Amino acid sequence: MNPSSAATAAVEERAALLLAVRRAGVRDISVMRAFESVPREAFAPHKFRDLANNNMALPIGCGQTMSRPSELARRIEALRVGPAHRVLEVGAGSGYCAAILARLAREVVTLERFATLATEARLRLEGLAVDNVTVRHGDGLAPDPELGDFDRILVEAALAERPVTLARRLAPGGALVYVLSEKKAGEKRPRQRLIKLDFSETGELRETDMGPQSLGFAAFGVAQAL
């Protein structure tokens, strides 16, 4: 394939990816622009880079994956990130989600429990001159108190129960988005729901069910298409 044909193919692939995001129900223009401005291939492992603009999960090492873009976009849209917000991401992974959040927020802190992934994500973000993201190696479900509170928290992993302790790190008016995974007797796969948590004016923790959600896990080391 000559350079011009390769460039045309790349543009078409990115357009198809953005279309898949819109078909997932994402309508927030700022979220769409953030996805359009961040090259997913820059965060994908080299051997999967040619698949980066497909709407599929991609393995990134340590048994982790880059989420399917359409589902990632739904989580980010549900979070409603604004330009003045300080955001905590639990699970840096490849750094791709943090790069998108960086286009929407004032500051992003992303925590990754695997040191190798944390280092690689930091290097990718530095390579793209993303200067409002801090990558730290640590337990995202128990962030260091010195990090303070956050306006928005996004958990990039399915949880079996509400992360109440993590929700208490929200600043007033803040919100947390995560995927609740529940497996009932007789079911082969757990059911996953997108959940948003926030506090009422009286301090009561509120839960909003945002509908079905899949983290788009890759199986047997091969990314599965939507």
XYZ file of C-alpha atoms in Angstrom:
226
model
C 0.000 0.000 0.000
C 1.438 3.375 -0.995
C 1.598 6.248 1.571
C -1.435 8.105 0.209
C -3.573 4.947 0.237
C -2.441 4.168 3.781
C -3.331 7.696 4.906
C -6.767 7.443 3.293
C -7.384 4.088 4.954
C -6.387 5.510 8.336
C -8.816 8.429 7.952
C -11.617 6.055 6.969
C -10.890 3.789 9.938
C -10.991 6.705 12.394
C -14.250 7.921 10.853
C -15.726 4.430 11.267
C -14.596 4.365 14.897
C -16.254 7.694 15.638
C -19.418 6.453 13.933
C -19.403 3.386 16.208
C -19.147 5.702 19.218
C -22.153 7.714 18.008
C -24.125 4.522 17.365
C -23.535 3.581 21.005
C -25.649 6.601 21.906
C -22.906 9.102 22.721
C -24.056 12.624 21.818
C -21.875 14.948 23.910
C -19.915 17.031 21.377
C -16.993 17.627 23.756
C -16.614 13.871 24.305
C -16.738 13.203 20.565
C -14.101 15.870 19.930
C -11.860 14.423 22.628
C -12.071 10.961 21.035
C -11.359 12.467 17.632
C -8.267 14.292 18.901
C -6.590 11.349 20.679
C -4.941 8.736 18.408
C -5.811 5.333 19.884
C -3.010 3.704 17.904
C -0.479 5.659 19.980
C -1.623 3.710 23.059
C -2.041 0.245 21.538
C 0.726 -2.385 21.736
C 2.713 -2.458 18.508
C 1.416 -5.857 17.379
C -2.191 -4.646 17.661
C -1.674 -1.139 16.300
C -3.302 -1.945 12.964
C -6.488 -2.846 14.879
C -6.510 0.277 17.061
C -9.182 2.122 15.062
C -11.598 -0.789 15.211
C -14.321 -0.780 17.855
C -12.871 -3.660 19.847
C -10.971 -4.340 23.040
C -7.212 -4.804 22.745
C -4.873 -6.707 25.104
C -2.188 -4.508 26.684
C -0.363 -6.893 29.006
C -0.666 -7.930 32.680
C -3.993 -9.552 31.774
C -5.539 -6.137 31.086
C -7.177 -4.620 28.012
C -7.964 -1.328 26.362
C -11.739 -1.051 26.563
C -13.945 -1.054 23.493
C -14.100 2.648 22.464
C -17.888 2.803 22.218
C -18.295 1.578 25.798
C -15.478 3.784 27.088
C -17.165 6.795 25.505
C -20.437 5.953 27.256
C -18.680 5.884 30.635
C -16.938 9.186 30.004
C -20.142 10.844 28.794
C -21.994 9.603 31.902
C -19.314 11.250 34.067
C -20.061 14.713 32.593
C -16.552 16.105 32.957
C -16.152 19.880 32.809
C -13.082 22.078 32.171
C -12.768 23.048 35.854
C -12.924 19.482 37.152
C -10.248 17.461 38.898
C -10.668 13.811 37.866
C -9.461 10.540 39.371
C -9.213 7.526 37.069
C -8.899 4.128 38.721
C -6.954 1.922 36.321
C -4.606 3.780 33.970
C -4.159 0.810 31.646
C -2.591 2.051 28.423
C -3.164 5.715 29.272
C -5.710 6.155 26.468
C -8.665 7.018 28.697
C -6.540 9.464 30.714
C -5.537 11.221 27.485
C -9.199 11.663 26.553
C -10.126 12.872 30.044
C -7.229 15.345 29.830
C -8.979 17.026 26.886
C -12.074 17.536 29.045
C -10.776 18.280 32.560
C -8.442 20.693 34.334
C -6.431 17.885 35.946
C -6.407 14.084 35.817
C -4.817 11.710 38.332
C -4.748 8.100 37.174
C -3.782 5.177 39.416
C -2.542 1.833 38.115
C -1.841 -1.237 40.247
C 0.595 -2.755 37.730
C 3.931 -0.907 37.782
C 4.763 -1.889 34.189
C 1.507 -0.484 32.832
C 1.890 2.690 34.907
C 5.345 3.325 33.470
C 4.255 2.656 29.893
C 1.180 4.888 30.233
C 3.304 7.709 31.626
C 5.743 7.470 28.725
C 2.954 7.470 26.131
C 1.318 10.532 27.667
C 4.632 12.371 27.872
C 5.299 11.486 24.235
C 2.061 13.222 23.252
C 2.856 16.218 25.498
C -0.183 15.625 27.706
C 0.829 17.764 30.685
C -2.259 17.738 32.914
C -2.202 14.015 33.769
C -0.347 12.462 36.710
C 0.190 8.685 36.526
C 0.818 6.918 39.827
C 1.453 3.287 40.714
C -0.917 2.210 43.464
C -4.276 0.847 44.557
C -6.921 2.987 42.891
C -9.650 1.787 45.235
C -7.694 3.172 48.197
C -6.017 6.351 46.918
C -3.481 8.121 49.123
C -5.216 10.740 51.300
C -2.608 13.294 50.221
C -4.193 13.301 46.766
C -7.212 15.092 48.199
C -10.747 14.976 46.829
C -12.001 14.886 43.246
C -14.877 16.358 41.282
C -15.202 13.220 39.177
C -14.043 9.611 39.619
C -14.046 6.973 36.866
C -13.389 3.331 37.724
C -11.967 1.419 34.758
C -12.836 -2.042 36.077
C -15.983 -4.002 36.866
C -16.791 -4.151 40.582
C -18.981 -6.587 42.481
C -20.182 -3.954 44.951
C -20.536 -0.197 45.328
C -17.194 1.529 46.000
C -18.568 3.514 48.944
C -15.150 4.320 50.425
C -13.952 5.662 47.082
C -17.133 7.700 46.674
C -16.291 9.502 49.893
C -13.338 11.046 48.076
C -15.759 13.089 45.984
C -15.801 16.847 46.396
C -19.209 18.490 46.979
C -21.327 18.081 43.852
C -19.025 15.327 42.586
C -19.902 12.074 40.803
C -18.420 8.596 40.388
C -19.035 6.223 37.473
C -18.265 2.508 37.502
C -19.494 -0.818 36.108
C -21.345 -3.085 38.529
C -20.890 -6.778 37.718
C -23.443 -9.202 39.135
C -23.664 -12.925 38.419
C -26.844 -14.744 39.337
C -27.249 -18.464 39.884
C -27.402 -20.403 36.624
C -25.898 -17.610 34.524
C -22.649 -18.248 32.667
C -21.654 -14.584 32.435
C -22.161 -11.755 34.910
C -24.515 -8.934 34.046
C -22.818 -5.557 33.870
C -24.558 -2.243 34.483
C -23.193 1.279 34.221
C -23.739 2.961 37.594
C -23.371 6.584 38.629
C -22.953 7.549 42.296
C -23.304 10.965 43.888
C -24.428 12.477 47.168
C -27.677 14.289 47.829
C -27.745 17.642 49.609
C -28.429 15.760 52.851
C -25.351 13.563 52.378
C -27.176 10.434 51.222
C -25.351 8.329 48.626
C -27.497 8.094 45.494
C -27.228 5.468 42.762
C -28.362 5.901 39.156
C -28.516 2.936 36.781
C -27.296 4.139 33.376
C -28.060 0.862 31.564
C -26.128 -2.209 30.321
C -22.397 -1.855 29.855
C -19.602 -4.140 28.735
C -15.945 -3.491 29.411
C -15.216 -5.312 26.160
C -12.705 -7.788 27.518
C -10.480 -9.574 25.013
C -10.621 -13.371 25.105
C -7.712 -15.773 24.573
C -5.417 -12.880 23.675
C -7.443 -11.941 20.596
C -9.594 -8.811 20.572
C -13.220 -9.477 19.841
C -15.176 -7.142 17.553
C -18.442 -5.569 18.646
